[in-house]
PDB file of C-alpha atoms in Angstrom:
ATOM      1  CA  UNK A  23       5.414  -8.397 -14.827  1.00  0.00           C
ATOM      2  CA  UNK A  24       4.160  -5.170 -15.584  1.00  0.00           C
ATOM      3  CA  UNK A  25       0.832  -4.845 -17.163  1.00  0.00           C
ATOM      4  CA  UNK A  26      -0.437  -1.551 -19.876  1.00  0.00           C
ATOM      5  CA  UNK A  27      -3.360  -0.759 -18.379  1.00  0.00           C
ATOM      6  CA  UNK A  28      -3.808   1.437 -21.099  1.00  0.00           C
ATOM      7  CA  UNK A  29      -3.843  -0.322 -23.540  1.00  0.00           C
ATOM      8  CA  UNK A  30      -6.382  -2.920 -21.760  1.00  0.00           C
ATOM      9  CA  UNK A  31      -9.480  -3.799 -23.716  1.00  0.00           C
ATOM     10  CA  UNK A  32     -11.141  -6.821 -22.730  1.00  0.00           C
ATOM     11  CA  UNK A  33     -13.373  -6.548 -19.600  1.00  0.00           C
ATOM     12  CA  UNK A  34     -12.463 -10.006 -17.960  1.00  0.00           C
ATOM     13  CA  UNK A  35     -13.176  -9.008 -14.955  1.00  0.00           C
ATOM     14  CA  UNK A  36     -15.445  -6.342 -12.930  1.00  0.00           C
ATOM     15  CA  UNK A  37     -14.580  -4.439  -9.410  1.00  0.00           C
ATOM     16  CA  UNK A  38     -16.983  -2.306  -7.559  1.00  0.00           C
ATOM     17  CA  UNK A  39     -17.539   1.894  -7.933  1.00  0.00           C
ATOM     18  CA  UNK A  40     -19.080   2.511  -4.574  1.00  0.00           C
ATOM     19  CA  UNK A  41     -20.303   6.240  -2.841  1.00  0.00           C
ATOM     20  CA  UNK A  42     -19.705   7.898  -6.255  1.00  0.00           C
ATOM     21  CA  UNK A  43     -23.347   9.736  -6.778  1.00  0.00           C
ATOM     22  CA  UNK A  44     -24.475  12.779  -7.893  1.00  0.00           C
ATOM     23  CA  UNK A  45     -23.347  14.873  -5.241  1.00  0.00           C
ATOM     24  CA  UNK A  46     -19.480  14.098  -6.112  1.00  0.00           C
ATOM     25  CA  UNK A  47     -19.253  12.797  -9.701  1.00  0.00           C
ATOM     26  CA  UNK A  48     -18.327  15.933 -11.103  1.00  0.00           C
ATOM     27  CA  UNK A  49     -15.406  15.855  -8.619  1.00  0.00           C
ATOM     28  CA  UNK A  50     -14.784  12.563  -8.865  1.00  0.00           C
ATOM     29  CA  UNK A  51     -14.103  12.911 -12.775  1.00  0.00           C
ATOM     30  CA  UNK A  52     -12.092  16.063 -12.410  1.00  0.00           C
ATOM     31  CA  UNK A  53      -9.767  14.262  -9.909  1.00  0.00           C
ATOM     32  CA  UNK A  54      -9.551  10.825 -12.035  1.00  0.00           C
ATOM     33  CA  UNK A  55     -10.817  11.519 -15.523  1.00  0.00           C
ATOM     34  CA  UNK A  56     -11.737   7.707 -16.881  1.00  0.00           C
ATOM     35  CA  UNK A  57      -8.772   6.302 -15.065  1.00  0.00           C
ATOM     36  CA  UNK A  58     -10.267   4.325 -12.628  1.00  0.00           C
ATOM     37  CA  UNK A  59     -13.297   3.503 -14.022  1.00  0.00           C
ATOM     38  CA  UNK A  60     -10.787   1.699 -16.712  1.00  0.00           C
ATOM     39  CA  UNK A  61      -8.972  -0.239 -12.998  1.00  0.00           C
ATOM     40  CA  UNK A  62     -12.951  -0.857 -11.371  1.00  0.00           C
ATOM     41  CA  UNK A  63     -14.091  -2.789 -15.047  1.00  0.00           C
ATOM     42  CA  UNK A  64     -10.310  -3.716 -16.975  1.00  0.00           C
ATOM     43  CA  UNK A  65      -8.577  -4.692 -13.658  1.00  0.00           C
ATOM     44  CA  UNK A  66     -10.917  -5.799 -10.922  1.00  0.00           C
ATOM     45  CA  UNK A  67     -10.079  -2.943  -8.559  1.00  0.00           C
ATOM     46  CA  UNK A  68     -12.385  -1.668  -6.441  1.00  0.00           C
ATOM     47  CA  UNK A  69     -12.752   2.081  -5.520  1.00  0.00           C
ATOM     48  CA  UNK A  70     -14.828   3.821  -2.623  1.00  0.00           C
ATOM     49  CA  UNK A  71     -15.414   6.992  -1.523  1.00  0.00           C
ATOM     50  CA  UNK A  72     -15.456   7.139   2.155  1.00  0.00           C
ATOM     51  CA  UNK A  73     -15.788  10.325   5.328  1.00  0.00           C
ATOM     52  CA  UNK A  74     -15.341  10.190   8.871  1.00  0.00           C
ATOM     53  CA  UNK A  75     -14.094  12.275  11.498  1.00  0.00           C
ATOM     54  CA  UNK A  76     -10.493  12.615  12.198  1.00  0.00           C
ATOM     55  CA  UNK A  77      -8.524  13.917  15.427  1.00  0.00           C
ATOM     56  CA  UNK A  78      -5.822  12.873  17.535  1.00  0.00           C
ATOM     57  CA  UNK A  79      -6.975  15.079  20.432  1.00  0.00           C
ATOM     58  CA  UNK A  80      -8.934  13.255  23.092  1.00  0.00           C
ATOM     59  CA  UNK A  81     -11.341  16.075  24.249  1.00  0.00           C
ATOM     60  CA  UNK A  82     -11.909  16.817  20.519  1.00  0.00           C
ATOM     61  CA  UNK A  83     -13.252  13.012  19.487  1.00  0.00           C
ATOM     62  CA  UNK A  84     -15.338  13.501  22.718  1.00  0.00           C
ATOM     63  CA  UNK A  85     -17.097  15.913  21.103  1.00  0.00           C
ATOM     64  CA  UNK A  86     -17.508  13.977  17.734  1.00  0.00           C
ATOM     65  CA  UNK A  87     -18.613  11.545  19.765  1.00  0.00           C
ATOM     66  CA  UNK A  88     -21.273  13.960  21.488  1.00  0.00           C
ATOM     67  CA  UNK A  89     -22.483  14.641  18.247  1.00  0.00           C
ATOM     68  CA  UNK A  90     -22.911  11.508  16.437  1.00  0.00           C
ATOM     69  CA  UNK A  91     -24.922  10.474  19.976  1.00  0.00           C
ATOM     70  CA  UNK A  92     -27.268  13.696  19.462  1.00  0.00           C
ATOM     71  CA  UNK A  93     -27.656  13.277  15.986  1.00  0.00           C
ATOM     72  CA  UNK A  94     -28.497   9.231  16.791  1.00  0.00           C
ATOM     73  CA  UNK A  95     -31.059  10.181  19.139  1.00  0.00           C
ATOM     74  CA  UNK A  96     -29.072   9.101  21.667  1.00  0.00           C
ATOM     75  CA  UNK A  97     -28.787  11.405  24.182  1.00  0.00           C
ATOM     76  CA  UNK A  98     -30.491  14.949  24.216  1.00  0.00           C
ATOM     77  CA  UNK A  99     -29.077  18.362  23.416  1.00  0.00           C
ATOM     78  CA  UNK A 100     -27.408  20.387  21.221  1.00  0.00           C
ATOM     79  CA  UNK A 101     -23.346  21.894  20.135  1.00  0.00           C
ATOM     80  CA  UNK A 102     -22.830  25.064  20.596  1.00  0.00           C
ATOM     81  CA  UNK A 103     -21.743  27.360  17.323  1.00  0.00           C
ATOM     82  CA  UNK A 104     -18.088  26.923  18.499  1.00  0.00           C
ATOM     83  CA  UNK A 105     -18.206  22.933  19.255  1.00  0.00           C
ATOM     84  CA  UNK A 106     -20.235  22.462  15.808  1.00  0.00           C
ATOM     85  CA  UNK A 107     -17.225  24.344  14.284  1.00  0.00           C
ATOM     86  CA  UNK A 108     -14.957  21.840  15.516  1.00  0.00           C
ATOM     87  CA  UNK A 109     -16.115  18.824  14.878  1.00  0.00           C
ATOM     88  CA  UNK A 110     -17.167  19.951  11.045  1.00  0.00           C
ATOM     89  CA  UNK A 111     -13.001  21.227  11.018  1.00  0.00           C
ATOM     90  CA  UNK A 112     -12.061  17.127  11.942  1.00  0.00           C
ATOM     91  CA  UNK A 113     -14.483  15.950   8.650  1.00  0.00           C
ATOM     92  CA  UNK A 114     -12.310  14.038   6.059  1.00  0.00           C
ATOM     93  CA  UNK A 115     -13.475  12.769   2.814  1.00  0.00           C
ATOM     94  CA  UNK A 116     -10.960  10.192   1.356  1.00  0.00           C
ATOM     95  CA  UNK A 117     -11.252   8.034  -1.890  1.00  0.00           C
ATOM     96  CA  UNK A 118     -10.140   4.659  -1.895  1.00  0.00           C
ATOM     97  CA  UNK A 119      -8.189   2.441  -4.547  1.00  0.00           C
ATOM     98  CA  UNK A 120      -7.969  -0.939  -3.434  1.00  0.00           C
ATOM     99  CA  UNK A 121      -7.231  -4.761  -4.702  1.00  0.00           C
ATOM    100  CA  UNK A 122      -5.660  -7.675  -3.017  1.00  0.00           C
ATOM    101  CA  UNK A 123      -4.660  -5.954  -0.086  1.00  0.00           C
ATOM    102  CA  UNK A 124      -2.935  -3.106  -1.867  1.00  0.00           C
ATOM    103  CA  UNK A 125      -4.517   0.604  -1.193  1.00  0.00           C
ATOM    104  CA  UNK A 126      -4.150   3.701  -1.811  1.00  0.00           C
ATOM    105  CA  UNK A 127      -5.876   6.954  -0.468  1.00  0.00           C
ATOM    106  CA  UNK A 128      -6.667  10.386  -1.891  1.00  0.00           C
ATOM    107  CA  UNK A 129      -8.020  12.783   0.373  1.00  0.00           C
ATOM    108  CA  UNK A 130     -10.676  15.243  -1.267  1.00  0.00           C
ATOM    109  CA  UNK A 131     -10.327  17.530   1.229  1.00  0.00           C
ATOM    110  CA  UNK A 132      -6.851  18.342   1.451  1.00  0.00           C
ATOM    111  CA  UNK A 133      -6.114  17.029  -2.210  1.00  0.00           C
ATOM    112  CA  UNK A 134      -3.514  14.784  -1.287  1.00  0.00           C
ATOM    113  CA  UNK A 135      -2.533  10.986  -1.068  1.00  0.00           C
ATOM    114  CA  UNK A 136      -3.029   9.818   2.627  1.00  0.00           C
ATOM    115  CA  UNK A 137      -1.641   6.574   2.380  1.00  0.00           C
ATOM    116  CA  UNK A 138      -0.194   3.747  -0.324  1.00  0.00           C
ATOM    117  CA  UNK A 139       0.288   0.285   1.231  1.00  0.00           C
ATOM    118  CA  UNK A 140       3.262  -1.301   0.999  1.00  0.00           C
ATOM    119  CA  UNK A 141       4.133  -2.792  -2.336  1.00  0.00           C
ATOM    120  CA  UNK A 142       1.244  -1.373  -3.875  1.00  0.00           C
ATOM    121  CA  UNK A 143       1.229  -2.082  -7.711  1.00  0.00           C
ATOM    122  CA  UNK A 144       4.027   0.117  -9.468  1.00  0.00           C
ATOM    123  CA  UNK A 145       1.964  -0.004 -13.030  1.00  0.00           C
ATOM    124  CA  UNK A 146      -1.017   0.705 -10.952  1.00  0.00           C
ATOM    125  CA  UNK A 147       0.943   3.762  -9.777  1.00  0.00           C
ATOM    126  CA  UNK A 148       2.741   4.943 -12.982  1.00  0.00           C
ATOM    127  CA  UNK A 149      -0.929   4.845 -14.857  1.00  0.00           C
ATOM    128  CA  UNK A 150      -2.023   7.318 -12.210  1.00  0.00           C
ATOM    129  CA  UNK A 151       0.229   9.735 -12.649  1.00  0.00           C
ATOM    130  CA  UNK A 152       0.420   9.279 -16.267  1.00  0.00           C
ATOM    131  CA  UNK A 153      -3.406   9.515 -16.945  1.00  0.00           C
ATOM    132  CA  UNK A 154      -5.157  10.683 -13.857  1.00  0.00           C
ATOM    133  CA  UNK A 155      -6.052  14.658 -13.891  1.00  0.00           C
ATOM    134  CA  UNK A 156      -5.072  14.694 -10.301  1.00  0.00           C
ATOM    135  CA  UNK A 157      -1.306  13.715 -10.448  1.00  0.00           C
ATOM    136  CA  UNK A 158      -0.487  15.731 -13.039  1.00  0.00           C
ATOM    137  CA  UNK A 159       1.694  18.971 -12.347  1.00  0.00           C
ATOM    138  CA  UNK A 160      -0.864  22.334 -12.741  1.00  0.00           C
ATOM    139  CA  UNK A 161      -0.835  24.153 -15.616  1.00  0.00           C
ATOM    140  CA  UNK A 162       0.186  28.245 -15.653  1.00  0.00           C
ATOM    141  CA  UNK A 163      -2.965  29.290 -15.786  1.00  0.00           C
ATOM    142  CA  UNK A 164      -4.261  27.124 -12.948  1.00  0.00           C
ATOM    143  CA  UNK A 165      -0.998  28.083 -10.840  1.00  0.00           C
ATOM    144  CA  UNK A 166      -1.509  32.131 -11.807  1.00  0.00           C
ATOM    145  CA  UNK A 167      -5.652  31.506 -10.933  1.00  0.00           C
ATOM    146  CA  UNK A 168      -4.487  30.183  -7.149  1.00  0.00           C
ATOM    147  CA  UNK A 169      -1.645  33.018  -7.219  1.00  0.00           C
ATOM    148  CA  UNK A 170      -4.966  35.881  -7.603  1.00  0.00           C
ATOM    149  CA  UNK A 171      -6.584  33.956  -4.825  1.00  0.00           C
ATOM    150  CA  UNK A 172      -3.795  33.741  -2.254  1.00  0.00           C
ATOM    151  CA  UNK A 173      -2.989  37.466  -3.088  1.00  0.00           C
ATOM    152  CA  UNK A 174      -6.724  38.657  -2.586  1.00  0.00           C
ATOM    153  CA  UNK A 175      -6.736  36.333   0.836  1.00  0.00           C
ATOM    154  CA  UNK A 176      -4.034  38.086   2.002  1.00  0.00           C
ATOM    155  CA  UNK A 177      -4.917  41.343   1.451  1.00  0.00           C
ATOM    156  CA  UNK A 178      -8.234  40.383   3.463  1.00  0.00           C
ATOM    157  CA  UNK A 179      -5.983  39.358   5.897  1.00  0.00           C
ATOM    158  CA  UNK A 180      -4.135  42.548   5.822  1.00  0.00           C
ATOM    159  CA  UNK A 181      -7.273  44.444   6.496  1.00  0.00           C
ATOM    160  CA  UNK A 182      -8.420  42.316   9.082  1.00  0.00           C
ATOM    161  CA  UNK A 183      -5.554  42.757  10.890  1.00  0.00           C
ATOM    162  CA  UNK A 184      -5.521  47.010  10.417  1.00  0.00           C
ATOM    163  CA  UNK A 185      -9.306  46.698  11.637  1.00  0.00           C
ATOM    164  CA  UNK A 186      -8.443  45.063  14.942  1.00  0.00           C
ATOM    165  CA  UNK A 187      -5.246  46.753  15.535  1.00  0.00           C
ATOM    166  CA  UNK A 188      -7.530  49.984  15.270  1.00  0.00           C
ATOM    167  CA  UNK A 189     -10.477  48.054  17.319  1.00  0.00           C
ATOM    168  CA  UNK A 190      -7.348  47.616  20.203  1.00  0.00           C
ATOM    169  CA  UNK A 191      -5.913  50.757  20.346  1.00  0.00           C
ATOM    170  CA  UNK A 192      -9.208  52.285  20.865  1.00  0.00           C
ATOM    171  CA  UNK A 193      -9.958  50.910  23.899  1.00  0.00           C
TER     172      UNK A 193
END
């Protein structure tokens, strides 16, 4: 049975809003709007916003793993510029949906979902993308706005590349 959570108005039930402060509400708003502040109170879903480190390579999570033990005080030392640089590259920021082992992720970061469970709630889903600034398709002006910002990137780029070509042939 599918449910309107839109047109939900009696707070029966209350989930939890947890690691939304005031260092990401204004994201966290221009991502979701009101939409799930209307799942955490109307629908007993829970949200979180979560971070961690993320890497596949071995030698890389060594150095996470360096780091965390420096910043715990547990061993002595320090990163160099280029280690700091990687493990800062393997930070993730995710935001979390989740209810009765359903879930769904939305990476901050790279602005994408990272992973729906199995079976997860298609109502849940279809409010989302119906209501929720995130899913919806960009507008012309935002797509022309990212256009400017690619082209000026790549003419950077382009410069870049002319500067060391020139640096090479020099020597």
């Amino acid at each position: 049975m599918k449910v309107d959570i839109a047109m939900s108005t009696k707070a029966t039930m209350v989930g939890e809003l947890d690691g939304i402060g005031y260092n990401n509400d204004e994201d966290f708003y221009y991502f979701f709007g009101d939409t799930i502040e209307t799942l955490v109170n109307d629908q007993d879903w829970n949200f979180s916003a979560e971070w961690g480190y993320i890497t596949d390579d071995s030698d890389t999570q060594k150095l996470i793993d360096k780091y965390w033990a420096i910043l715990s005080d547990e061993i002595t030392g320090s990163l160099t510029d280029e280690e700091e640089l990687t493990v800062e590259e393997c930070e993730m920021s995710w935001w979390k949906l989740f209810k009765d082992g359903h879930e769904i992720q939305y990476s901050y970061d790279c602005q994408e979902v990272l992973e729906v469970t199995e079976n997860f709630p298609t109502d849940v889903l279809d409010y989302l993308h119906k209501f929720a600034p995130v899913f919806q398709p960009p507008t012309k002006e935002e797509l022309e706005a990212n256009l400017k910002n690619l082209e000026k990137e790549y003419q950077e780029i382009a410069e870049e590349i002319v500067s060391v070509k020139k640096q090479l042939e020099s020597l």
